[in-house]
PDB file of C-alpha atoms in Angstrom:
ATOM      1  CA  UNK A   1      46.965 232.847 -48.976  1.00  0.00           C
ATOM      2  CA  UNK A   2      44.551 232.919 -51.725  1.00  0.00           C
ATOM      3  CA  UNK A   3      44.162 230.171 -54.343  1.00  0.00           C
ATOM      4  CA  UNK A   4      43.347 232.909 -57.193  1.00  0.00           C
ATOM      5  CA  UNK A   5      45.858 232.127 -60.325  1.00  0.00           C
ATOM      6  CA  UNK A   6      47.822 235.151 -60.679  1.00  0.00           C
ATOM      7  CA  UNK A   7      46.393 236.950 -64.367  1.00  0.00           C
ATOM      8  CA  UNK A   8      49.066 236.012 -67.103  1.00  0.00           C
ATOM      9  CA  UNK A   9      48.703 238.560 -70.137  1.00  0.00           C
ATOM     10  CA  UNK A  10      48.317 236.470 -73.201  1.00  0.00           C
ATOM     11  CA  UNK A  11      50.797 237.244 -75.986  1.00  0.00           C
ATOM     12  CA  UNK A  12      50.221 240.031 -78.632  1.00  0.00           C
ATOM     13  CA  UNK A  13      50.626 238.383 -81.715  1.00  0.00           C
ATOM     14  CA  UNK A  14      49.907 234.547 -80.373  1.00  0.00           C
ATOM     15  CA  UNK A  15      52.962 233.065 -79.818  1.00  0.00           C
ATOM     16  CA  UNK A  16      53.513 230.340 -78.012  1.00  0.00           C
ATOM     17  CA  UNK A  17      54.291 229.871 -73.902  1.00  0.00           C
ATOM     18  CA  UNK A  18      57.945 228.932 -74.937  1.00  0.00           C
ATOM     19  CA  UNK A  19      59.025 227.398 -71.307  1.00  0.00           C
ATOM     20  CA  UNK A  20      62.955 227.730 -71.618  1.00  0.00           C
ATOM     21  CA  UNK A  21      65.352 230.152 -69.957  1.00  0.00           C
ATOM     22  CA  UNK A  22      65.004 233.527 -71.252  1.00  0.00           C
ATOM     23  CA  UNK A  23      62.589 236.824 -71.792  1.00  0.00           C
ATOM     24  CA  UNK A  24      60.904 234.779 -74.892  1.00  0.00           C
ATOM     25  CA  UNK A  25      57.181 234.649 -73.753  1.00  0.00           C
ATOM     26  CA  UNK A  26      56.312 237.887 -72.491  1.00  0.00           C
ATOM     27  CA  UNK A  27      53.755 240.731 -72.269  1.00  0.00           C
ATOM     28  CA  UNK A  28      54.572 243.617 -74.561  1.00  0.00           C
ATOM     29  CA  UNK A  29      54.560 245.632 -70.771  1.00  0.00           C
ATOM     30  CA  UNK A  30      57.076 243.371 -69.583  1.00  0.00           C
ATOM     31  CA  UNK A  31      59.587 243.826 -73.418  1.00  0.00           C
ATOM     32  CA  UNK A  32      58.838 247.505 -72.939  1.00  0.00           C
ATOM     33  CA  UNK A  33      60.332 247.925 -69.265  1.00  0.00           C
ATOM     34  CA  UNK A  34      63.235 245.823 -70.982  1.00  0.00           C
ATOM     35  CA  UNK A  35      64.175 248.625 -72.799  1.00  0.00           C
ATOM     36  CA  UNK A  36      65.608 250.823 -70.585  1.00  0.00           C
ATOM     37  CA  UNK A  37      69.312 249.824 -69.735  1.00  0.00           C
ATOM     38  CA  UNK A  38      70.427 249.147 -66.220  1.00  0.00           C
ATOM     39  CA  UNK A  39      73.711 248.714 -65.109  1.00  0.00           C
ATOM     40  CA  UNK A  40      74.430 246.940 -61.768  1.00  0.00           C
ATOM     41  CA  UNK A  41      75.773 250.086 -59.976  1.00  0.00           C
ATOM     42  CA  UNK A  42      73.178 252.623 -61.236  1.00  0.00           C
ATOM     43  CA  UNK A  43      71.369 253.490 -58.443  1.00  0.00           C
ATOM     44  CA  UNK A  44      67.682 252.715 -59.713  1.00  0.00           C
ATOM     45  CA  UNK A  45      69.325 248.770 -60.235  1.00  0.00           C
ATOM     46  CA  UNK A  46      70.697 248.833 -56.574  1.00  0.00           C
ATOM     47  CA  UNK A  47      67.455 250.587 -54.749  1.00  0.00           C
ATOM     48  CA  UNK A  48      65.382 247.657 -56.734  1.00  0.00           C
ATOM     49  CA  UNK A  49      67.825 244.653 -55.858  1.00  0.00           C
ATOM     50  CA  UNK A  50      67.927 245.851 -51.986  1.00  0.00           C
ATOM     51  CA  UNK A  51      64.076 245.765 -52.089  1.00  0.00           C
ATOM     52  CA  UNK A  52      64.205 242.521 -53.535  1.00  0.00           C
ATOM     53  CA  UNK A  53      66.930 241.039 -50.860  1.00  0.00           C
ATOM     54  CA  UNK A  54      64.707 242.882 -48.311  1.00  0.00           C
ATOM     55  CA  UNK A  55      61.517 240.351 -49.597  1.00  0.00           C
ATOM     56  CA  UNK A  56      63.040 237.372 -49.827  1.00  0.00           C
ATOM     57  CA  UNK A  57      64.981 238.026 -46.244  1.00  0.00           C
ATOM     58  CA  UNK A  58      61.554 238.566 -44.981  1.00  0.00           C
ATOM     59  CA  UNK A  59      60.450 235.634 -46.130  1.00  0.00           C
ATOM     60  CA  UNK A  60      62.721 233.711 -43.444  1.00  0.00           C
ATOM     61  CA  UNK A  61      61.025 235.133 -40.819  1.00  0.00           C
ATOM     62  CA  UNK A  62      64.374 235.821 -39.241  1.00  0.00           C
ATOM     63  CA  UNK A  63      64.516 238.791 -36.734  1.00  0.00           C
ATOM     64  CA  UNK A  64      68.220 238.370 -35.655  1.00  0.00           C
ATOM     65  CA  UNK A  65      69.423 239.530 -38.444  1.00  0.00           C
ATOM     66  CA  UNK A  66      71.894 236.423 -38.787  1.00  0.00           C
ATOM     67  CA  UNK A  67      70.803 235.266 -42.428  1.00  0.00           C
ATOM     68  CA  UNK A  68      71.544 237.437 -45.483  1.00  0.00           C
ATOM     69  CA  UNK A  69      70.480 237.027 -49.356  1.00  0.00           C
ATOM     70  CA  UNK A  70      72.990 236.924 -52.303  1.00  0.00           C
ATOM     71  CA  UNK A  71      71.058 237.418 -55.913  1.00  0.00           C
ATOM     72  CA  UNK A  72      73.200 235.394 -58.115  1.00  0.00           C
ATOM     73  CA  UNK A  73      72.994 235.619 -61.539  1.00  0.00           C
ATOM     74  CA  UNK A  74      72.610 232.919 -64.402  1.00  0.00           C
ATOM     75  CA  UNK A  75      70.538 229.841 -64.987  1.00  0.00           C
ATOM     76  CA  UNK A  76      68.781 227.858 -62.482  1.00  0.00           C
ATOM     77  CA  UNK A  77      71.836 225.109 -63.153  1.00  0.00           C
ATOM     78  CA  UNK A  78      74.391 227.141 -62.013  1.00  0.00           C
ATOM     79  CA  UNK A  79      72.719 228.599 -59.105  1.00  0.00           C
ATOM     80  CA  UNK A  80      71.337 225.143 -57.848  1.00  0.00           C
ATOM     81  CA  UNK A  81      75.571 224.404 -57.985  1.00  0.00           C
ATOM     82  CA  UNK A  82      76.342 227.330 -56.329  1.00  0.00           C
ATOM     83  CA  UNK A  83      74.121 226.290 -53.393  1.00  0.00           C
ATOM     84  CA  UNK A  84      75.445 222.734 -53.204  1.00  0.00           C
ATOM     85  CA  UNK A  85      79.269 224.215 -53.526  1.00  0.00           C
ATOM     86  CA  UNK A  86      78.325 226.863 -50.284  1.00  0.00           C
ATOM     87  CA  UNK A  87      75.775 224.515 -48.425  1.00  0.00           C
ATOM     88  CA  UNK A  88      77.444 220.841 -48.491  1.00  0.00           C
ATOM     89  CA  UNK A  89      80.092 219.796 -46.877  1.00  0.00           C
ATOM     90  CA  UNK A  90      83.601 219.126 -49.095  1.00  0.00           C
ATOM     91  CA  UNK A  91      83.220 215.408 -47.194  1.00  0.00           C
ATOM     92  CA  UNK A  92      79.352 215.554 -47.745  1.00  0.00           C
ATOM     93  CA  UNK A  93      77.125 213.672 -49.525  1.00  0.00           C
TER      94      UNK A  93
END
């Protein structure tokens, strides 16, 4: 793994690196791919977010096939409560 840091496009016209939820400090490539619309069951949307379940499965190393990858959408908050609510226990700690 290489220790480069990744090449982050400085903004256009100066703004700040605003670090809050949200497509607010971005390259002008990055706003311009934003302006297409995707719904979630066009089939562009789907091929990309099969790709991406694909990666992150991969990631696991798992070759039995037994693990599987839901995107969930919404802050980090309510995904980090989503994980607790599927991975604890209801008498966990």
């Amino acid at each position: 793994m290489s220790n480069d840091k990744p090449a982050i496009e400085k903004p256009a016209r100066g703004e700040p690196y605003l670090l809050t939820p949200g497509p607010l400090t971005t390259s002008r490539a990055v706003k311009e791919a934003m302006l297409e619309d995707w719904g979630s069951w066009d089939g562009g949307f789907r091929a990309v977010t099969a790709q991406v379940r694909e990666m992150l499965l991969a990631l696991t190393g798992d070759s039995t096939g037994a693990l599987d990858c839901v995107p969930m959408q919404g802050s980090g908050s309510f995904v980090v409560e989503a994980m607790l609510g599927s991975f604890v226990p209801k008498d966990g700690k």
